[in-house]
PDB file of C-alpha atoms in Angstrom:
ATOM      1  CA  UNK H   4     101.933-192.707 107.334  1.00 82.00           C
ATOM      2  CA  UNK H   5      98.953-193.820 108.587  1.00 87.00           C
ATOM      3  CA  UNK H   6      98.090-196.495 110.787  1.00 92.00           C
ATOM      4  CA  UNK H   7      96.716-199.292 108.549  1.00 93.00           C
ATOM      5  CA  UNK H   8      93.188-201.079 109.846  1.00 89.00           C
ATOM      6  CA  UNK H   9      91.526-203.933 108.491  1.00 96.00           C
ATOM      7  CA  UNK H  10      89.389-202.758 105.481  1.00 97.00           C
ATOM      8  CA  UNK H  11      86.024-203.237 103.853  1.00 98.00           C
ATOM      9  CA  UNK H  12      85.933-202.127 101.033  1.00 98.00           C
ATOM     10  CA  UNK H  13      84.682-202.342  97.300  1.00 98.00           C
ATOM     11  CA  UNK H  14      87.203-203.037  94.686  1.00 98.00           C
ATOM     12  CA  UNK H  15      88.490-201.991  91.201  1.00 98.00           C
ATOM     13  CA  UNK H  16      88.997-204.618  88.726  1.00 98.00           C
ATOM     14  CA  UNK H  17      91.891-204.589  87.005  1.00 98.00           C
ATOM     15  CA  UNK H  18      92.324-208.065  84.993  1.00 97.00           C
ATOM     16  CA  UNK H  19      95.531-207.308  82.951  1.00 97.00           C
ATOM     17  CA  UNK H  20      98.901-209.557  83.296  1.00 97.00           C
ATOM     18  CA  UNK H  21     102.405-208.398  83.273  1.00 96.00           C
ATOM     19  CA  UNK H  22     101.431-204.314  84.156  1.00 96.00           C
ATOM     20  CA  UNK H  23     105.201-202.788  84.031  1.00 96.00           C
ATOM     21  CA  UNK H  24     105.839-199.593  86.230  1.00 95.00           C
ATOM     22  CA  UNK H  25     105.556-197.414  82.815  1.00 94.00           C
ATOM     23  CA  UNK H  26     101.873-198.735  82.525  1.00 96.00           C
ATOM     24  CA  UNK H  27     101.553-197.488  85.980  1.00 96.00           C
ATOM     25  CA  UNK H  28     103.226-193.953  85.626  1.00 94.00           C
ATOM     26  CA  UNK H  29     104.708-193.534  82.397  1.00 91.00           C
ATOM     27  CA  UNK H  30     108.115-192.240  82.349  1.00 88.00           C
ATOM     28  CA  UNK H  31     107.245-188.600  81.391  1.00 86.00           C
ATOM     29  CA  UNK H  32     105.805-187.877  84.693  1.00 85.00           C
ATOM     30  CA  UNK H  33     108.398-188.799  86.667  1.00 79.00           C
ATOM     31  CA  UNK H  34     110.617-185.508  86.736  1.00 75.00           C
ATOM     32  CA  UNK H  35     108.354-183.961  89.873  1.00 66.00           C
ATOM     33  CA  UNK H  36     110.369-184.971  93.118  1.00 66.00           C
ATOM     34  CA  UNK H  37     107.374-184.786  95.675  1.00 66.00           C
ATOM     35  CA  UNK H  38     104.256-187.681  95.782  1.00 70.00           C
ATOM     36  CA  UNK H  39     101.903-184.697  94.739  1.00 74.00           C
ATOM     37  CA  UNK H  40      99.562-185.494  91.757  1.00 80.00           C
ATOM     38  CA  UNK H  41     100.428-188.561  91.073  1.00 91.00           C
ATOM     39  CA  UNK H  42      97.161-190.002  91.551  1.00 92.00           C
ATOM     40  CA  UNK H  43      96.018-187.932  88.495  1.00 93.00           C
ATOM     41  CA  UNK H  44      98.524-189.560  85.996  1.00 93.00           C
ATOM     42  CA  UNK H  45      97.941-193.525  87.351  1.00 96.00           C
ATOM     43  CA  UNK H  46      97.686-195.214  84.214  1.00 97.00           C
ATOM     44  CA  UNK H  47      97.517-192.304  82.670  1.00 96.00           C
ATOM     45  CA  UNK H  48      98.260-193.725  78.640  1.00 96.00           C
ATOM     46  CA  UNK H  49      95.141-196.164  79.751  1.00 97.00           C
ATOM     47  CA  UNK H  50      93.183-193.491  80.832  1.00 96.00           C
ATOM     48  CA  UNK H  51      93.446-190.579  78.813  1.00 96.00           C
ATOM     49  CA  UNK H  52      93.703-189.977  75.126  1.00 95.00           C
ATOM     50  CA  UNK H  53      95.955-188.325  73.334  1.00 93.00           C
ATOM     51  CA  UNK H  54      94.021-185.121  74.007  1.00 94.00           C
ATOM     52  CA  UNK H  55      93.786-185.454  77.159  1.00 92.00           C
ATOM     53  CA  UNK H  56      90.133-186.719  77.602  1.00 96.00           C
ATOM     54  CA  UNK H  57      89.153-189.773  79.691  1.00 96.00           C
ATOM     55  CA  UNK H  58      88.664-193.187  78.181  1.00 96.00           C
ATOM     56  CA  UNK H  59      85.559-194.596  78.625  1.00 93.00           C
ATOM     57  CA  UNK H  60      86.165-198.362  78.394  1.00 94.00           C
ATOM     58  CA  UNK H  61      89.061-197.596  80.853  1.00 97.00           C
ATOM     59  CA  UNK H  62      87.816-199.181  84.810  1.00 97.00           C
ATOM     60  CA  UNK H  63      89.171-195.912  86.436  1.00 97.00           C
ATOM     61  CA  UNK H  64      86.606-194.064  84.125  1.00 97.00           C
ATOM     62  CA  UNK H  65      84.060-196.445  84.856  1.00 96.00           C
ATOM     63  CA  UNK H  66      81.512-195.368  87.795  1.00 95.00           C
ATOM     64  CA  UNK H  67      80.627-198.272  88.450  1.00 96.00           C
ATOM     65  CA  UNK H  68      83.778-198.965  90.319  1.00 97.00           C
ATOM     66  CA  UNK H  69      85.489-198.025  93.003  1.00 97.00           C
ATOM     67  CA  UNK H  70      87.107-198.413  96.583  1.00 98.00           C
ATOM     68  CA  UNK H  71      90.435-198.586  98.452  1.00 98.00           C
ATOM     69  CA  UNK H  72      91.289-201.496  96.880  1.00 98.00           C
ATOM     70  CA  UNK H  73      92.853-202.378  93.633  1.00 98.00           C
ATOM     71  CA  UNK H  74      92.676-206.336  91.919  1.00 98.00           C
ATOM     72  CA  UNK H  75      95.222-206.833  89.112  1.00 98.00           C
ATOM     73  CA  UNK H  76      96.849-209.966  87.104  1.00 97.00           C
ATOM     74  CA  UNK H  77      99.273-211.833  88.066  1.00 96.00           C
ATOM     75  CA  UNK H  78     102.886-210.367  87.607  1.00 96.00           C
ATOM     76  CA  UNK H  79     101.526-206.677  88.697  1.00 97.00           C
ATOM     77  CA  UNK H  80     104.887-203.772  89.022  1.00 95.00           C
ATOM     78  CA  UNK H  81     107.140-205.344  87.123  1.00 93.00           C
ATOM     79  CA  UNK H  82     110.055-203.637  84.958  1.00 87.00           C
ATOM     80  CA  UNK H  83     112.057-200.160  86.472  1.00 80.00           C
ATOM     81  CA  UNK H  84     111.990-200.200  90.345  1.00 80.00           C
ATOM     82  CA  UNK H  85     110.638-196.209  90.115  1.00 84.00           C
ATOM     83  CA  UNK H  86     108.840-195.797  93.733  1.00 90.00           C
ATOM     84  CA  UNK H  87     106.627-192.922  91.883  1.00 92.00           C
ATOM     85  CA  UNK H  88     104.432-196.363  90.828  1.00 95.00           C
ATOM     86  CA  UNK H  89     103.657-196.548  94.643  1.00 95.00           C
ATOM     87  CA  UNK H  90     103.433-192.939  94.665  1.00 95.00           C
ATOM     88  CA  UNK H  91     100.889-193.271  92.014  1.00 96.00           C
ATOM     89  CA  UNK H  92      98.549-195.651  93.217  1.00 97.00           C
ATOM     90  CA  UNK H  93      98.447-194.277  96.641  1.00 96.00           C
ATOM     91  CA  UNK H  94      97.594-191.116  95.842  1.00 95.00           C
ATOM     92  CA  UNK H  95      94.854-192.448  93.436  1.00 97.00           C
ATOM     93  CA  UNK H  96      93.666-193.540  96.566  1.00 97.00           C
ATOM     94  CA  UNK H  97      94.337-197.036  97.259  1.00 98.00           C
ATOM     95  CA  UNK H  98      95.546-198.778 100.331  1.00 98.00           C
ATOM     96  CA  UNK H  99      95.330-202.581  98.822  1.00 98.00           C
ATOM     97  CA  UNK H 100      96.435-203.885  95.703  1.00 98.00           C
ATOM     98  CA  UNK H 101      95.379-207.892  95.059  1.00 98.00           C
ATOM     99  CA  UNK H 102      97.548-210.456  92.592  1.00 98.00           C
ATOM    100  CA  UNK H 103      98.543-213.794  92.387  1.00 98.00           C
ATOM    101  CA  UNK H 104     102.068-212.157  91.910  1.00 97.00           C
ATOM    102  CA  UNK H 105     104.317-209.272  92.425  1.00 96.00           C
ATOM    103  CA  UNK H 106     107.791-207.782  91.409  1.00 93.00           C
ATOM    104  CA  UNK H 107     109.993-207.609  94.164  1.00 94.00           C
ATOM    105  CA  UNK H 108     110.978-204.183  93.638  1.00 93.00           C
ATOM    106  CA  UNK H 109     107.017-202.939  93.543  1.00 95.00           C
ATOM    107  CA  UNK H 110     106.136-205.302  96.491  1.00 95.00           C
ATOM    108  CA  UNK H 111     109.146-203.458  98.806  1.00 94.00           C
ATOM    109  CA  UNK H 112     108.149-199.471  97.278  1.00 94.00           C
ATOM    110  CA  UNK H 113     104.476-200.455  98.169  1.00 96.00           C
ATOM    111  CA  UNK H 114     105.302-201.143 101.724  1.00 95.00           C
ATOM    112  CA  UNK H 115     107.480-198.517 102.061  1.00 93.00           C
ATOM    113  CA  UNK H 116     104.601-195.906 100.844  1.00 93.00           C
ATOM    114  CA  UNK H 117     102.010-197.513 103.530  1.00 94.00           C
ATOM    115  CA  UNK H 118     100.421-199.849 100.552  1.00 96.00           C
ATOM    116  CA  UNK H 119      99.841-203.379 101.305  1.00 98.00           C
ATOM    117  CA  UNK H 120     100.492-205.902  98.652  1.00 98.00           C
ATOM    118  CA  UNK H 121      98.504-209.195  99.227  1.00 98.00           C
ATOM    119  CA  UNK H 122      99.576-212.343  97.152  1.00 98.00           C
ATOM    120  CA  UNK H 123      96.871-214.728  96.501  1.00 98.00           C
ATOM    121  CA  UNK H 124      96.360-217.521  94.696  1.00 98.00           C
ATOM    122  CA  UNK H 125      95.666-217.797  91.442  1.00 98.00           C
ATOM    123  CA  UNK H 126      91.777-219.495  91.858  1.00 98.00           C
ATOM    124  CA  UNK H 127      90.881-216.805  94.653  1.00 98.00           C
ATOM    125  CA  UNK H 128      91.950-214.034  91.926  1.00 98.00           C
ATOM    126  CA  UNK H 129      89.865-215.707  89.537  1.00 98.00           C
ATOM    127  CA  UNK H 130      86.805-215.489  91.916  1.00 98.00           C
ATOM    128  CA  UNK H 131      87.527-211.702  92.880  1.00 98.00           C
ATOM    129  CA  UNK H 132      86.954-210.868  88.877  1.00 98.00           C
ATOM    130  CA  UNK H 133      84.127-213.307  88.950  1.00 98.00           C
ATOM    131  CA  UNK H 134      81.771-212.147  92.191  1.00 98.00           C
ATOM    132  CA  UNK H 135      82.760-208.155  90.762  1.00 98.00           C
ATOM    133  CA  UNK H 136      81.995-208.470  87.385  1.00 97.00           C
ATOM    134  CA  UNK H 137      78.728-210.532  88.668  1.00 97.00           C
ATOM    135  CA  UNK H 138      78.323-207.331  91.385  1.00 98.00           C
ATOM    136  CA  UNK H 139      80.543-204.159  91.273  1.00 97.00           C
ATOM    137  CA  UNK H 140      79.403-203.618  94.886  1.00 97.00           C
ATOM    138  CA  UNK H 141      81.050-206.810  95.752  1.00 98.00           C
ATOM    139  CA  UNK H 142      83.483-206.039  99.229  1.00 98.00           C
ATOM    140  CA  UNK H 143      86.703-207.453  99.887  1.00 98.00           C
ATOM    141  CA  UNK H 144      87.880-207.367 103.740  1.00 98.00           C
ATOM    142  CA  UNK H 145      91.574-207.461 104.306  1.00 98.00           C
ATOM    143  CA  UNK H 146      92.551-207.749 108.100  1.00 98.00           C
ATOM    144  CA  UNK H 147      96.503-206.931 108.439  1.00 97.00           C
ATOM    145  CA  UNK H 148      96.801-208.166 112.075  1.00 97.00           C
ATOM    146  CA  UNK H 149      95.396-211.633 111.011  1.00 97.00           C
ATOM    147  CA  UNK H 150      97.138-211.391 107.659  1.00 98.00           C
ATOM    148  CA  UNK H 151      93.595-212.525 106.067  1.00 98.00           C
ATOM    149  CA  UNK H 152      91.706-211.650 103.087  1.00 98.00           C
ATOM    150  CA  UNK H 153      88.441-212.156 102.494  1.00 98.00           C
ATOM    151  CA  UNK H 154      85.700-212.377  99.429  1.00 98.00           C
ATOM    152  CA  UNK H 155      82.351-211.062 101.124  1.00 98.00           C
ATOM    153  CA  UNK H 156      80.309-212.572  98.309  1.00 98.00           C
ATOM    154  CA  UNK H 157      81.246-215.861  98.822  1.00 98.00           C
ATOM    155  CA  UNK H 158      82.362-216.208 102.500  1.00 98.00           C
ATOM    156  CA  UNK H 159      86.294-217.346 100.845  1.00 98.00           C
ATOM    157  CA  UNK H 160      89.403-216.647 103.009  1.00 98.00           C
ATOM    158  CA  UNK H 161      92.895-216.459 102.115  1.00 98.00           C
ATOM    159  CA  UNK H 162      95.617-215.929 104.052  1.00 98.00           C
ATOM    160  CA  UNK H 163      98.881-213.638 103.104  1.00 98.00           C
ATOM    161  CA  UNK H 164     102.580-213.711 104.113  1.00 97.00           C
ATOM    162  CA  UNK H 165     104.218-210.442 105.162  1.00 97.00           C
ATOM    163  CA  UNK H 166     107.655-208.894 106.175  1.00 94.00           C
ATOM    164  CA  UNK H 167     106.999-208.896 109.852  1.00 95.00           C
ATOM    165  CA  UNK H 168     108.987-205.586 110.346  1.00 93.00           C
ATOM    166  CA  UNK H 169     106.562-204.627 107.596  1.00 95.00           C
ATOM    167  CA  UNK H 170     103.692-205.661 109.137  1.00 95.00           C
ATOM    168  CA  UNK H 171     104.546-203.788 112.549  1.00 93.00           C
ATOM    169  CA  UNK H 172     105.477-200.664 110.381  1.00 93.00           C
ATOM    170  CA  UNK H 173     101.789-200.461 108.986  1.00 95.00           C
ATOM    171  CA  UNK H 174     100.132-201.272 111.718  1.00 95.00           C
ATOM    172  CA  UNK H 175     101.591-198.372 113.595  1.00 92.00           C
ATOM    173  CA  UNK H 176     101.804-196.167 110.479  1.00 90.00           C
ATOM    174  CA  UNK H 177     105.484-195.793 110.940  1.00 85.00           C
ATOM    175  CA  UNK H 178     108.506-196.013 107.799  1.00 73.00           C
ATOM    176  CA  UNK H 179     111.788-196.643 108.494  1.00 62.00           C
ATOM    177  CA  UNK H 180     113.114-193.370 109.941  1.00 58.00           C
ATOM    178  CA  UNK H 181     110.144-193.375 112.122  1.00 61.00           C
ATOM    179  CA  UNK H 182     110.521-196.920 113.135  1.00 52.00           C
ATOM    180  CA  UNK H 183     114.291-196.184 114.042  1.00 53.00           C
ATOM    181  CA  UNK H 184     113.187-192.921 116.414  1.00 53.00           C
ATOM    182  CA  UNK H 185     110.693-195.109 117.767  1.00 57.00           C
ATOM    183  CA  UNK H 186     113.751-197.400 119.447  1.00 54.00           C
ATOM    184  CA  UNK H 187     115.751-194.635 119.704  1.00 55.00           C
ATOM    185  CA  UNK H 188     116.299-195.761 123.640  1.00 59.00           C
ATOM    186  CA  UNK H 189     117.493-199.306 122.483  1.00 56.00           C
ATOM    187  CA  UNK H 190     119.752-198.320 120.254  1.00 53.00           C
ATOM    188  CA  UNK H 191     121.335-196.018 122.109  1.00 55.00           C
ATOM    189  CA  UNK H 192     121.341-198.560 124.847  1.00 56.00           C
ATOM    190  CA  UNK H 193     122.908-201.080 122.619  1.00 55.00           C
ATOM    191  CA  UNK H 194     125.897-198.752 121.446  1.00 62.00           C
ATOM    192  CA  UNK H 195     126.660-197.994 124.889  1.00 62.00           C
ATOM    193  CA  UNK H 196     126.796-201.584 125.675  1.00 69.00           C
ATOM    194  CA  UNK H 197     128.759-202.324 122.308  1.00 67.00           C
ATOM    195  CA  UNK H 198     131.513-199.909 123.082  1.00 56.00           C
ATOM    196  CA  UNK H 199     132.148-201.566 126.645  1.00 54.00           C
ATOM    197  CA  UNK H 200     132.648-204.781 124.909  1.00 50.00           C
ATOM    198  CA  UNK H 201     135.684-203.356 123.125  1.00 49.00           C
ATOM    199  CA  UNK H 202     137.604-201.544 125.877  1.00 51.00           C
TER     200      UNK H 202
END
């Protein structure tokens, strides 16, 4: 994974409660076993018609925005705990997605795919849609290390809770297999130790 840095970025609105994994990646896409197109088919029953052809009204279809960061509704990956919904996203091309709340299942696959989830409240949501729909150039800046977000239009800060093992994963761009090689020494030191202790 990569190493995550604090980001600046523009954001995609998204103001839609209660968006289930199938609303993320419908269930028809999930038979590929590898994160490869994914990204194409995020929301794709939002997104596409039944032809095929892109949605206009749809945000993703809408020039006007973009960035690396996505702001939802509250309650945002709820339903089936598929991780292609994390797949999905981050190969759309986010590294943020912004809600007052999210499943515990999503939250966890999101981390483990190098996304960060950041849980605000529910009046700094309602300013995110306000300063974007006001200017879709608005800017977001989300700094991991000081577990801070911040509205560039109007100077607001939140802070965000995180998993600290999380937290040091995506700052060094490590998942778990990679974490574990990374202390390879100490735990190999600590099983050497743990078998003396039962002779």
């Amino acid at each position: 994974m990569e190493k995550f840095k604090t980001i600046t970025s523009t954001y995609v609105p998204l103001p839609i409660e209660n968006v289930d994994t199938d609303q993320i990646i419908p269930a028809r896409f999930l038979k590929a076993t590898t994160r490869e197109g994914f990204g194409d088919n995020l929301f794709a029953d939002w997104r596409y018609d039944k032809d095929g052809n892109p949605k206009s009204d749809f945000v993703l279809n809408n020039p006007t925005y973009s960035g690396e960061v996505l702001v939802a509704g509250k309650n945002f990956g709820s339903g089936s705990s598929r991780e292609h919904a994390a797949w999905a996203i981050g190969g759309y091309g986010f590294k943020v997605v912004v809600s007052s709340f999210f499943a515990d299942i999503f939250r966890n696959n999101a981390l483990n795919n190098g996304i960060l989830p950041v849980v605000v409240s529910e009046k700094f949501l309602s300013e995110l849609f306000k300063s974007v729909n006001n200017n879709p150039q608005a800017t977001v800046t989300v700094n991991l290390e000081e577990q801070t977000i911040s509205n560039n239009e109007t100077g607001t800060v939140e802070s965000f809770e995180i998993n600290p093992y999380k937290k040091e994963c995506l700052l060094k761009g490590l998942d778990d297999i990679d974490f574990l090689l990374s202390n390879r020494d100490k735990i190999e030191e600590y099983e050497r130790n743990r078998a003396f202790a039962y002779e």
